Amino acid sequence: MDNFDFRNPTKIIFGRGTEARVGAETAGYARKVLLHYGGGSVKASGLLGRVTDSLRAAGVEWVELGGVVPNPRLSLVHEGVQLCKQHGLELVLAVGGGSVIDSAKAIAMGAVMDGDVWDYYLGKGSPTAALPVATVLTIPAAGSESSTGTVITKEEGLLKRPVNSDLLYPVFSILNPELAFTLPRFQVACGAADIMAHLMERYFTNVQNVAFMDRMLEATMKTIQEQAPLVLARPTDYAAWSEFMWAGTIAHNNLLNTGRVGDWASHDIEHELSGIYDVAHGAGLAVVFPAWMKHVMGRDTARFAQWAVRVWNVEMDYFHPETTAREGVRRLEAWYHGLGLGTRLIDLGIGTDRLDEMAAKGTDGNTRTVGNFIQLDQAGVRRVLELAV
Ligand code: NZQ
Ligand code: ZN
């Protein structure tokens, strides 16, 4: 196990009706906030009204900025930054999914600086301050509700890039599983695929003697594997959504990283798909991850076989562990199919004409590699994309 520091400061407020507490919790940090949300689901469900009732009751004023789209855009971030500066707003309250939360985090950084926040996404400097961010989560998926990350797309050049900073842990996140009841089936499937990916990125490591975290990751993977079909079959099953939502947060709050180095090539490669083709992040991962596995499995067949046996109930073939490992990948693909997701580029409407471009963009013109389990250069990324055709 590697040395590590672990601290996750996000207060999680979990359970039925907990959005009613948003005003009182927010009042502990700010009197005037930016209320940030997406394309309208929070209005249709009545959630936004309950949030503003709670803010009003606590004496918190707000300025609204809706319109965040999946794969959130830089131009709206700039609008939010402007509003925060103009009105002296003290906190960004995100009501929605990963896209809204990531946009809120970008605004929170931009609101306290003079230059363009996009510089951080280009790796030019790191944030030294940010407004506090708080969230009311409506979809278990990205894990942004207690992560250090934000991923934004710049329209010009279709560049989707992440920033990670401890400053971006939300101060609190409200997780009411009931809020997920209204999710479209496709978004449920994408959320499940994203959570599973966050676990697999961490699982496939070269660090040795990480047995405890292996077991934690396997338990969380099994939870998502089991609960995702349940919530699809019974969209108002509170018990199943509770397991799914809490597992989704734990999958990405960095606890399951401790003592190990995750891979993250599949995420980096998926961001190229989302950037150019605007596909849903989870749907992209269901295509990229199996292809990545086929490419890198030989690096540590025993680890892949262990995963296949413990998570996918494959019987161990001691003479041919690679057969066991491959069967694990086959069962993962079958699980995606059962959720209604495709596992090939063509299922996303993506042809083969821009594979070189994605491989070049993903590695900044072959000047950097992606992933840690195996470091992939431009040719490696291209090979993974070919395996996804
Ligand atoms: O915009 P509205 O109308 O709210 O609709 C949303 C959106 O269309 C809808 N939705 C959300 N909650 C709903 C609902 N519809 C009905 N009922 C509800 N309760 O779902 C759609 C997708 O929302 P989005 O926020 O895009 O989903 P998700 O949470 O999957 O976020 C995806 C984004 O997060 C990034 C991804 O790259 C992607 O851009 N990620 C962020 C990470 C982080 N910050 O740590 C890590 C992840 O790996 C990921 O990269
Ligand atoms: Zn993800």
Short mmCIF file of C-alpha atoms and ligand atoms in Angstrom, two decimals:
data_model
loop_
_atom_site.label_atom_id
_atom_site.label_comp_id
_atom_site.label_asym_id
_atom_site.label_seq_id
_atom_site.Cartn_x
_atom_site.Cartn_y
_atom_site.Cartn_z
CA MET A 1 0.00 0.00 0.00
CA ASP A 2 1.24 3.52 -0.82
CA ASN A 3 1.41 6.33 1.74
CA PHE A 4 -1.64 8.57 1.66
CA ASP A 5 -3.45 11.57 3.14
CA PHE A 6 -7.21 11.25 3.27
CA ARG A 7 -9.68 13.98 4.11
CA ASN A 8 -13.13 14.45 2.62
CA PRO A 9 -14.79 17.47 4.20
CA THR A 10 -18.16 17.31 2.40
CA LYS A 11 -21.03 16.95 4.87
CA ILE A 12 -23.51 14.41 3.49
CA ILE A 13 -27.15 14.92 4.44
CA PHE A 14 -28.94 11.77 3.35
CA GLY A 15 -32.55 10.67 3.26
CA ARG A 16 -36.18 11.40 2.54
CA GLY A 17 -37.24 15.02 2.48
CA THR A 18 -33.76 16.32 3.31
CA GLU A 19 -33.92 19.06 0.65
CA ALA A 20 -36.08 20.94 3.17
CA ARG A 21 -32.87 21.58 5.13
CA VAL A 22 -31.06 23.35 2.30
CA GLY A 23 -31.93 26.85 3.49
CA ALA A 24 -30.77 26.36 7.07
CA GLU A 25 -27.56 24.63 5.96
CA THR A 26 -26.80 27.33 3.38
CA ALA A 27 -27.39 30.11 5.91
CA GLY A 28 -24.37 28.78 7.80
CA TYR A 29 -22.16 29.91 4.91
CA ALA A 30 -23.86 32.70 2.99
CA ARG A 31 -26.70 35.23 2.89
CA LYS A 32 -26.77 35.56 -0.91
CA VAL A 33 -26.17 32.69 -3.34
CA LEU A 34 -26.16 31.73 -7.00
CA LEU A 35 -28.87 29.09 -7.50
CA HIS A 36 -27.67 26.97 -10.40
CA TYR A 37 -29.61 24.26 -12.23
CA GLY A 38 -30.06 22.47 -15.55
CA GLY A 39 -32.58 22.22 -18.33
CA GLY A 40 -35.83 22.07 -16.43
CA SER A 41 -36.21 18.70 -14.65
CA VAL A 42 -35.95 20.46 -11.28
CA LYS A 43 -38.82 22.77 -12.22
CA ALA A 44 -41.00 19.96 -13.56
CA SER A 45 -40.48 17.87 -10.41
CA GLY A 46 -41.22 20.77 -8.07
CA LEU A 47 -37.79 20.44 -6.45
CA LEU A 48 -36.71 23.98 -7.32
CA GLY A 49 -39.78 25.40 -5.60
CA ARG A 50 -39.05 23.41 -2.44
CA VAL A 51 -35.44 24.64 -2.49
CA THR A 52 -36.42 28.29 -2.86
CA ASP A 53 -39.06 27.91 -0.11
CA SER A 54 -36.36 26.60 2.18
CA LEU A 55 -33.92 29.40 1.24
CA ARG A 56 -36.60 32.04 1.80
CA ALA A 57 -37.51 30.60 5.19
CA ALA A 58 -33.85 30.78 6.23
CA GLY A 59 -33.46 34.36 5.03
CA VAL A 60 -31.08 33.45 2.19
CA GLU A 61 -31.36 35.54 -0.99
CA TRP A 62 -30.56 34.08 -4.39
CA VAL A 63 -29.90 34.88 -8.02
CA GLU A 64 -30.98 32.13 -10.44
CA LEU A 65 -28.98 30.72 -13.35
CA GLY A 66 -30.51 27.69 -15.10
CA GLY A 67 -29.70 26.14 -18.46
CA VAL A 68 -26.75 23.86 -17.69
CA VAL A 69 -26.60 21.12 -20.34
CA PRO A 70 -24.99 17.67 -20.03
CA ASN A 71 -21.28 18.14 -20.85
CA PRO A 72 -21.56 21.63 -19.32
CA ARG A 73 -20.32 24.55 -21.37
CA LEU A 74 -17.81 27.26 -20.61
CA SER A 75 -20.02 30.10 -21.89
CA LEU A 76 -22.61 29.53 -19.14
CA VAL A 77 -19.79 29.34 -16.58
CA HIS A 78 -18.71 32.81 -17.70
CA GLU A 79 -22.29 34.06 -17.21
CA GLY A 80 -22.33 32.62 -13.69
CA VAL A 81 -18.99 34.21 -12.83
CA GLN A 82 -20.35 37.56 -13.99
CA LEU A 83 -23.48 37.20 -11.84
CA CYS A 84 -21.44 36.29 -8.75
CA LYS A 85 -19.19 39.32 -9.17
CA GLN A 86 -22.03 41.69 -10.01
CA HIS A 87 -24.23 40.69 -7.05
CA GLY A 88 -21.53 39.84 -4.51
CA LEU A 89 -22.75 36.25 -4.21
CA GLU A 90 -21.10 34.17 -1.51
CA LEU A 91 -21.86 30.54 -2.41
CA VAL A 92 -22.89 28.54 -5.49
CA LEU A 93 -25.78 26.19 -4.81
CA ALA A 94 -26.09 23.46 -7.46
CA VAL A 95 -29.44 21.69 -7.76
CA GLY A 96 -29.02 18.86 -10.26
CA GLY A 97 -26.55 16.26 -11.49
CA GLY A 98 -22.85 16.17 -12.23
CA SER A 99 -23.11 18.71 -15.04
CA VAL A 100 -24.77 21.33 -12.83
CA ILE A 101 -22.35 20.66 -9.98
CA ASP A 102 -19.30 20.84 -12.26
CA SER A 103 -20.54 24.10 -13.74
CA ALA A 104 -21.08 25.42 -10.19
CA LYS A 105 -17.51 24.48 -9.24
CA ALA A 106 -16.14 26.29 -12.30
CA ILE A 107 -18.15 29.40 -11.42
CA ALA A 108 -16.93 29.18 -7.82
CA MET A 109 -13.30 29.33 -9.01
CA GLY A 110 -13.95 32.01 -11.62
CA ALA A 111 -15.81 34.28 -9.21
CA VAL A 112 -12.71 34.98 -7.12
CA MET A 113 -10.16 35.55 -9.90
CA ASP A 114 -9.44 38.21 -12.50
CA GLY A 115 -8.47 36.06 -15.50
CA ASP A 116 -10.37 33.33 -17.36
CA VAL A 117 -11.16 30.22 -15.32
CA TRP A 118 -10.55 28.11 -18.45
CA ASP A 119 -6.81 28.57 -17.85
CA TYR A 120 -7.07 26.10 -14.96
CA TYR A 121 -8.64 23.54 -17.33
CA LEU A 122 -5.66 24.03 -19.63
CA GLY A 123 -3.35 23.31 -16.73
CA LYS A 124 -2.13 26.92 -16.49
CA GLY A 125 -1.87 27.38 -12.74
CA SER A 126 -4.03 25.99 -9.96
CA PRO A 127 -6.83 27.67 -8.06
CA THR A 128 -5.85 29.20 -4.73
CA ALA A 129 -9.38 30.20 -3.69
CA ALA A 130 -12.99 29.49 -4.62
CA LEU A 131 -16.44 30.32 -3.35
CA PRO A 132 -18.01 27.50 -1.35
CA VAL A 133 -20.19 25.13 -3.38
CA ALA A 134 -23.16 23.17 -2.00
CA THR A 135 -25.38 20.67 -3.80
CA VAL A 136 -28.80 19.08 -3.89
CA LEU A 137 -28.16 15.94 -5.95
CA THR A 138 -30.77 14.66 -8.43
CA ILE A 139 -28.89 11.78 -10.10
CA PRO A 140 -26.44 9.26 -8.69
CA ALA A 141 -23.68 9.13 -11.30
CA ALA A 142 -20.72 11.50 -11.51
CA GLY A 143 -19.91 11.63 -7.81
CA SER A 144 -19.22 15.36 -8.11
CA GLU A 145 -21.30 15.90 -4.96
CA SER A 146 -18.29 14.97 -2.84
CA SER A 147 -15.38 14.99 -5.30
CA THR A 148 -12.56 17.40 -6.04
CA GLY A 149 -13.38 17.38 -9.75
CA THR A 150 -15.09 19.54 -12.34
CA VAL A 151 -15.21 18.80 -16.07
CA ILE A 152 -16.13 21.57 -18.51
CA THR A 153 -16.44 21.73 -22.30
CA LYS A 154 -15.21 24.73 -24.23
CA GLU A 155 -17.46 25.10 -27.28
CA GLU A 156 -14.66 26.43 -29.44
CA GLY A 157 -12.51 23.40 -30.33
CA LEU A 158 -14.91 21.04 -28.50
CA LEU A 159 -12.39 20.55 -25.74
CA LYS A 160 -13.60 18.77 -22.59
CA ARG A 161 -11.13 19.07 -19.73
CA PRO A 162 -11.04 18.44 -15.95
CA VAL A 163 -9.71 20.37 -12.96
CA ASN A 164 -9.16 18.76 -9.57
CA SER A 165 -8.64 20.74 -6.39
CA ASP A 166 -9.36 20.20 -2.71
CA LEU A 167 -11.00 23.64 -2.81
CA LEU A 168 -13.82 22.08 -4.84
CA TYR A 169 -15.18 19.65 -2.28
CA PRO A 170 -18.74 20.88 -1.72
CA VAL A 171 -19.31 22.12 1.83
CA PHE A 172 -22.47 20.02 2.02
CA SER A 173 -24.46 17.77 -0.30
CA ILE A 174 -28.07 16.78 0.15
CA LEU A 175 -28.81 13.26 -1.07
CA ASN A 176 -32.49 12.33 -1.12
CA PRO A 177 -32.94 9.08 -3.08
CA GLU A 178 -36.57 10.06 -3.79
CA LEU A 179 -35.28 12.79 -6.12
CA ALA A 180 -34.04 10.08 -8.51
CA PHE A 181 -37.55 8.64 -9.05
CA THR A 182 -38.13 10.92 -12.05
CA LEU A 183 -34.96 9.95 -13.92
CA PRO A 184 -35.29 8.73 -17.52
CA ARG A 185 -34.14 5.12 -17.99
CA PHE A 186 -31.24 6.13 -20.17
CA GLN A 187 -29.86 8.48 -17.50
CA VAL A 188 -30.17 5.75 -14.87
CA ALA A 189 -28.14 3.42 -17.08
CA CYS A 190 -25.54 6.10 -17.76
CA GLY A 191 -25.27 6.82 -14.05
CA ALA A 192 -24.73 3.14 -13.27
CA ALA A 193 -22.06 2.86 -15.97
CA ASP A 194 -20.26 5.93 -14.64
CA ILE A 195 -20.27 4.70 -11.04
CA MET A 196 -19.03 1.27 -12.14
CA ALA A 197 -16.29 3.04 -14.11
CA HIS A 198 -15.19 5.09 -11.09
CA LEU A 199 -14.74 1.83 -9.21
CA MET A 200 -12.95 0.00 -12.03
CA GLU A 201 -10.58 2.94 -12.65
CA ARG A 202 -9.47 2.56 -9.03
CA TYR A 203 -9.47 -1.22 -9.01
CA PHE A 204 -6.99 -1.68 -11.85
CA THR A 205 -3.79 -0.55 -10.17
CA ASN A 206 -0.18 -1.67 -10.17
CA VAL A 207 0.18 -1.00 -6.45
CA GLN A 208 0.56 -4.24 -4.51
CA ASN A 209 -0.90 -5.22 -1.12
CA VAL A 210 -4.14 -3.28 -1.37
CA ALA A 211 -6.41 -6.12 -0.29
CA PHE A 212 -8.70 -4.09 1.99
CA MET A 213 -9.49 -1.47 -0.66
CA ASP A 214 -9.89 -4.25 -3.26
CA ARG A 215 -12.63 -5.70 -1.06
CA MET A 216 -14.29 -2.31 -0.56
CA LEU A 217 -14.24 -1.70 -4.30
CA GLU A 218 -15.63 -5.15 -5.04
CA ALA A 219 -18.47 -4.64 -2.53
CA THR A 220 -19.35 -1.30 -4.11
CA MET A 221 -19.19 -2.76 -7.63
CA LYS A 222 -21.49 -5.60 -6.59
CA THR A 223 -23.92 -3.10 -5.07
CA ILE A 224 -24.17 -1.15 -8.33
CA GLN A 225 -24.28 -4.34 -10.37
CA GLU A 226 -27.29 -5.54 -8.34
CA GLN A 227 -29.15 -2.28 -7.68
CA ALA A 228 -29.02 -0.79 -11.19
CA PRO A 229 -31.35 -3.41 -12.73
CA LEU A 230 -33.61 -3.09 -9.66
CA VAL A 231 -34.11 0.67 -9.95
CA LEU A 232 -34.72 0.30 -13.69
CA ALA A 233 -37.42 -2.28 -12.98
CA ARG A 234 -38.89 -0.35 -10.03
CA PRO A 235 -38.18 3.38 -10.48
CA THR A 236 -39.80 4.37 -7.17
CA ASP A 237 -38.10 1.73 -5.01
CA TYR A 238 -36.67 3.92 -2.25
CA ALA A 239 -34.63 1.12 -0.70
CA ALA A 240 -32.88 0.28 -3.97
CA TRP A 241 -32.26 3.93 -4.82
CA SER A 242 -30.76 4.48 -1.37
CA GLU A 243 -28.16 1.77 -1.93
CA PHE A 244 -27.47 3.03 -5.45
CA MET A 245 -27.13 6.68 -4.47
CA TRP A 246 -24.88 6.16 -1.46
CA ALA A 247 -22.68 3.72 -3.36
CA GLY A 248 -22.38 6.30 -6.14
CA THR A 249 -21.04 8.89 -3.73
CA ILE A 250 -18.63 6.52 -1.99
CA ALA A 251 -17.36 5.36 -5.39
CA HIS A 252 -15.89 8.78 -6.12
CA ASN A 253 -15.20 10.53 -2.79
CA ASN A 254 -11.58 9.32 -2.79
CA LEU A 255 -11.90 6.93 0.15
CA LEU A 256 -11.57 4.00 -2.25
CA ASN A 257 -8.39 5.52 -3.73
CA THR A 258 -6.48 5.34 -0.51
CA GLY A 259 -3.11 3.62 -0.71
CA ARG A 260 -3.32 2.99 -4.45
CA VAL A 261 -3.02 4.71 -7.83
CA GLY A 262 -6.00 4.38 -10.16
CA ASP A 263 -5.83 4.24 -13.94
CA TRP A 264 -8.21 6.85 -15.50
CA ALA A 265 -7.31 6.24 -19.17
CA SER A 266 -10.89 5.22 -19.94
CA HIS A 267 -12.16 8.50 -18.48
CA ASP A 268 -9.64 10.53 -20.46
CA ILE A 269 -10.51 8.71 -23.68
CA GLU A 270 -14.25 9.06 -23.00
CA HIS A 271 -13.86 12.81 -22.58
CA GLU A 272 -12.69 12.92 -26.21
CA LEU A 273 -15.91 11.15 -27.28
CA SER A 274 -18.07 13.51 -25.18
CA GLY A 275 -16.12 16.54 -26.34
CA ILE A 276 -16.50 15.89 -30.06
CA TYR A 277 -19.78 13.96 -30.24
CA ASP A 278 -21.57 15.27 -27.12
CA VAL A 279 -22.44 11.75 -25.96
CA ALA A 280 -23.53 11.08 -22.37
CA HIS A 281 -20.46 10.37 -20.23
CA GLY A 282 -21.75 7.02 -18.90
CA ALA A 283 -22.77 5.81 -22.35
CA GLY A 284 -19.27 6.63 -23.61
CA LEU A 285 -17.66 4.74 -20.74
CA ALA A 286 -19.67 1.59 -21.53
CA VAL A 287 -17.99 1.64 -24.93
CA VAL A 288 -14.47 2.61 -23.91
CA PHE A 289 -13.97 0.50 -20.78
CA PRO A 290 -14.34 -3.01 -22.28
CA ALA A 291 -12.06 -1.98 -25.15
CA TRP A 292 -9.47 -0.66 -22.70
CA MET A 293 -9.66 -3.93 -20.75
CA LYS A 294 -9.04 -6.02 -23.85
CA HIS A 295 -5.99 -3.89 -24.64
CA VAL A 296 -4.33 -3.90 -21.20
CA MET A 297 -5.46 -7.13 -19.55
CA GLY A 298 -2.14 -8.91 -20.20
CA ARG A 299 -0.37 -6.44 -17.88
CA ASP A 300 -1.83 -8.24 -14.84
CA THR A 301 -4.08 -11.10 -15.84
CA ALA A 302 -4.32 -12.29 -12.24
CA ARG A 303 -5.93 -8.99 -11.16
CA PHE A 304 -8.45 -9.18 -13.98
CA ALA A 305 -9.22 -12.81 -13.12
CA GLN A 306 -9.70 -11.86 -9.44
CA TRP A 307 -12.16 -9.14 -10.51
CA ALA A 308 -14.02 -11.58 -12.78
CA VAL A 309 -14.36 -14.14 -10.00
CA ARG A 310 -15.24 -11.80 -7.15
CA VAL A 311 -17.45 -9.29 -8.94
CA TRP A 312 -18.90 -11.26 -11.86
CA ASN A 313 -19.05 -14.73 -10.28
CA VAL A 314 -16.89 -16.32 -12.98
CA GLU A 315 -15.47 -19.70 -12.08
CA MET A 316 -11.68 -19.53 -11.83
CA ASP A 317 -9.76 -21.42 -14.50
CA TYR A 318 -6.39 -21.84 -12.79
CA PHE A 319 -4.73 -23.18 -15.93
CA HIS A 320 -6.04 -20.37 -18.10
CA PRO A 321 -6.59 -17.22 -15.99
CA GLU A 322 -6.86 -15.18 -19.20
CA THR A 323 -10.03 -17.14 -20.03
CA THR A 324 -11.45 -16.18 -16.63
CA ALA A 325 -10.49 -12.54 -17.16
CA ARG A 326 -12.06 -12.43 -20.64
CA GLU A 327 -15.27 -13.96 -19.30
CA GLY A 328 -15.39 -11.13 -16.72
CA VAL A 329 -15.26 -8.57 -19.51
CA ARG A 330 -17.96 -10.47 -21.40
CA ARG A 331 -20.22 -10.36 -18.32
CA LEU A 332 -19.55 -6.66 -17.84
CA GLU A 333 -20.63 -6.08 -21.45
CA ALA A 334 -23.74 -8.21 -20.90
CA TRP A 335 -24.55 -6.10 -17.83
CA TYR A 336 -24.30 -2.90 -19.88
CA HIS A 337 -26.56 -4.45 -22.53
CA GLY A 338 -29.07 -5.40 -19.84
CA LEU A 339 -29.20 -1.74 -18.81
CA GLY A 340 -29.89 -0.79 -22.43
CA LEU A 341 -26.42 0.56 -23.22
CA GLY A 342 -24.35 -0.31 -26.27
CA THR A 343 -20.69 -1.28 -26.09
CA ARG A 344 -19.47 -0.24 -29.53
CA LEU A 345 -18.76 3.17 -31.04
CA ILE A 346 -21.42 2.58 -33.67
CA ASP A 347 -24.02 2.33 -30.87
CA LEU A 348 -23.20 5.99 -30.12
CA GLY A 349 -23.46 6.88 -33.79
CA ILE A 350 -19.67 7.25 -34.00
CA GLY A 351 -17.83 6.03 -37.10
CA THR A 352 -14.14 5.46 -37.67
CA ASP A 353 -13.33 8.72 -39.45
CA ARG A 354 -12.11 10.69 -36.42
CA LEU A 355 -10.24 8.06 -34.38
CA ASP A 356 -6.87 9.62 -35.19
CA GLU A 357 -8.12 13.05 -34.19
CA MET A 358 -9.40 11.76 -30.84
CA ALA A 359 -6.17 9.88 -30.15
CA ALA A 360 -4.17 13.02 -30.96
CA LYS A 361 -6.37 15.34 -28.88
CA GLY A 362 -6.45 12.92 -25.95
CA THR A 363 -2.64 12.87 -25.78
CA ASP A 364 -2.09 16.53 -26.75
CA GLY A 365 -0.47 15.50 -30.00
CA ASN A 366 1.41 12.58 -28.43
CA THR A 367 3.14 14.83 -25.90
CA ARG A 368 1.57 13.11 -22.89
CA THR A 369 0.28 9.66 -22.04
CA VAL A 370 -3.04 8.70 -20.45
CA GLY A 371 -3.59 6.11 -17.74
CA ASN A 372 -1.35 4.58 -15.08
CA PHE A 373 -2.02 0.83 -15.18
CA ILE A 374 -0.38 1.07 -18.60
CA GLN A 375 0.58 4.48 -19.92
CA LEU A 376 -1.01 4.86 -23.33
CA ASP A 377 0.53 7.09 -25.97
CA GLN A 378 -1.33 8.27 -29.06
CA ALA A 379 -0.98 4.85 -30.74
CA GLY A 380 -2.23 3.14 -27.57
CA VAL A 381 -5.32 5.35 -27.40
CA ARG A 382 -5.94 4.74 -31.09
CA ARG A 383 -5.73 0.97 -30.45
CA VAL A 384 -8.30 1.18 -27.64
CA LEU A 385 -10.64 3.13 -29.91
CA GLU A 386 -10.14 0.51 -32.66
CA LEU A 387 -11.11 -2.21 -30.21
CA ALA A 388 -14.34 -0.26 -29.56
CA VAL A 389 -15.30 -0.20 -33.25
O1 NZQ B 1 -30.89 19.33 -17.19
P1 NZQ B 1 -32.03 18.63 -16.54
O2 NZQ B 1 -33.35 19.02 -17.07
O3 NZQ B 1 -31.96 18.71 -15.04
O4 NZQ B 1 -31.91 17.07 -16.95
C1 NZQ B 1 -30.82 16.27 -16.57
C2 NZQ B 1 -29.88 15.96 -17.75
O5 NZQ B 1 -30.56 16.03 -18.97
C3 NZQ B 1 -31.35 14.90 -16.24
N1 NZQ B 1 -31.71 14.75 -14.83
C4 NZQ B 1 -30.89 14.86 -13.76
N2 NZQ B 1 -31.56 14.58 -12.65
C5 NZQ B 1 -32.83 14.29 -13.02
C6 NZQ B 1 -32.94 14.41 -14.41
N3 NZQ B 1 -34.09 14.18 -15.08
C7 NZQ B 1 -35.15 13.83 -14.35
N4 NZQ B 1 -35.12 13.65 -13.00
C8 NZQ B 1 -33.98 13.88 -12.31
N5 NZQ B 1 -33.96 13.69 -10.99
O6 NZQ B 1 -30.29 14.01 -16.50
C9 NZQ B 1 -29.49 14.51 -17.56
C10 NZQ B 1 -28.03 14.30 -17.24
O7 NZQ B 1 -27.61 15.11 -16.19
P2 NZQ B 1 -26.05 15.29 -15.90
O8 NZQ B 1 -25.91 16.24 -14.78
O9 NZQ B 1 -25.34 15.60 -17.17
O10 NZQ B 1 -25.62 13.82 -15.46
P3 NZQ B 1 -24.40 13.28 -14.66
O11 NZQ B 1 -24.62 13.42 -13.21
O12 NZQ B 1 -24.16 11.95 -15.21
O13 NZQ B 1 -23.17 14.25 -15.00
C11 NZQ B 1 -22.37 14.03 -16.13
C12 NZQ B 1 -21.22 15.03 -16.16
O14 NZQ B 1 -20.35 14.85 -15.02
C13 NZQ B 1 -18.99 14.75 -15.46
C14 NZQ B 1 -19.15 14.11 -16.80
O15 NZQ B 1 -17.98 14.24 -17.60
C15 NZQ B 1 -20.35 14.81 -17.38
O16 NZQ B 1 -19.99 16.03 -17.98
N6 NZQ B 1 -18.18 14.07 -14.47
C16 NZQ B 1 -17.85 14.75 -13.36
C17 NZQ B 1 -17.02 14.21 -12.38
C18 NZQ B 1 -16.63 14.98 -11.18
N7 NZQ B 1 -16.90 16.27 -11.15
O17 NZQ B 1 -16.05 14.46 -10.23
C19 NZQ B 1 -16.47 12.87 -12.51
C20 NZQ B 1 -17.12 12.04 -13.57
O18 NZQ B 1 -16.21 11.04 -13.97
C21 NZQ B 1 -17.58 12.78 -14.76
O19 NZQ B 1 -16.51 12.99 -15.68
ZN ZN B 2 -17.03 9.37 -14.61
#
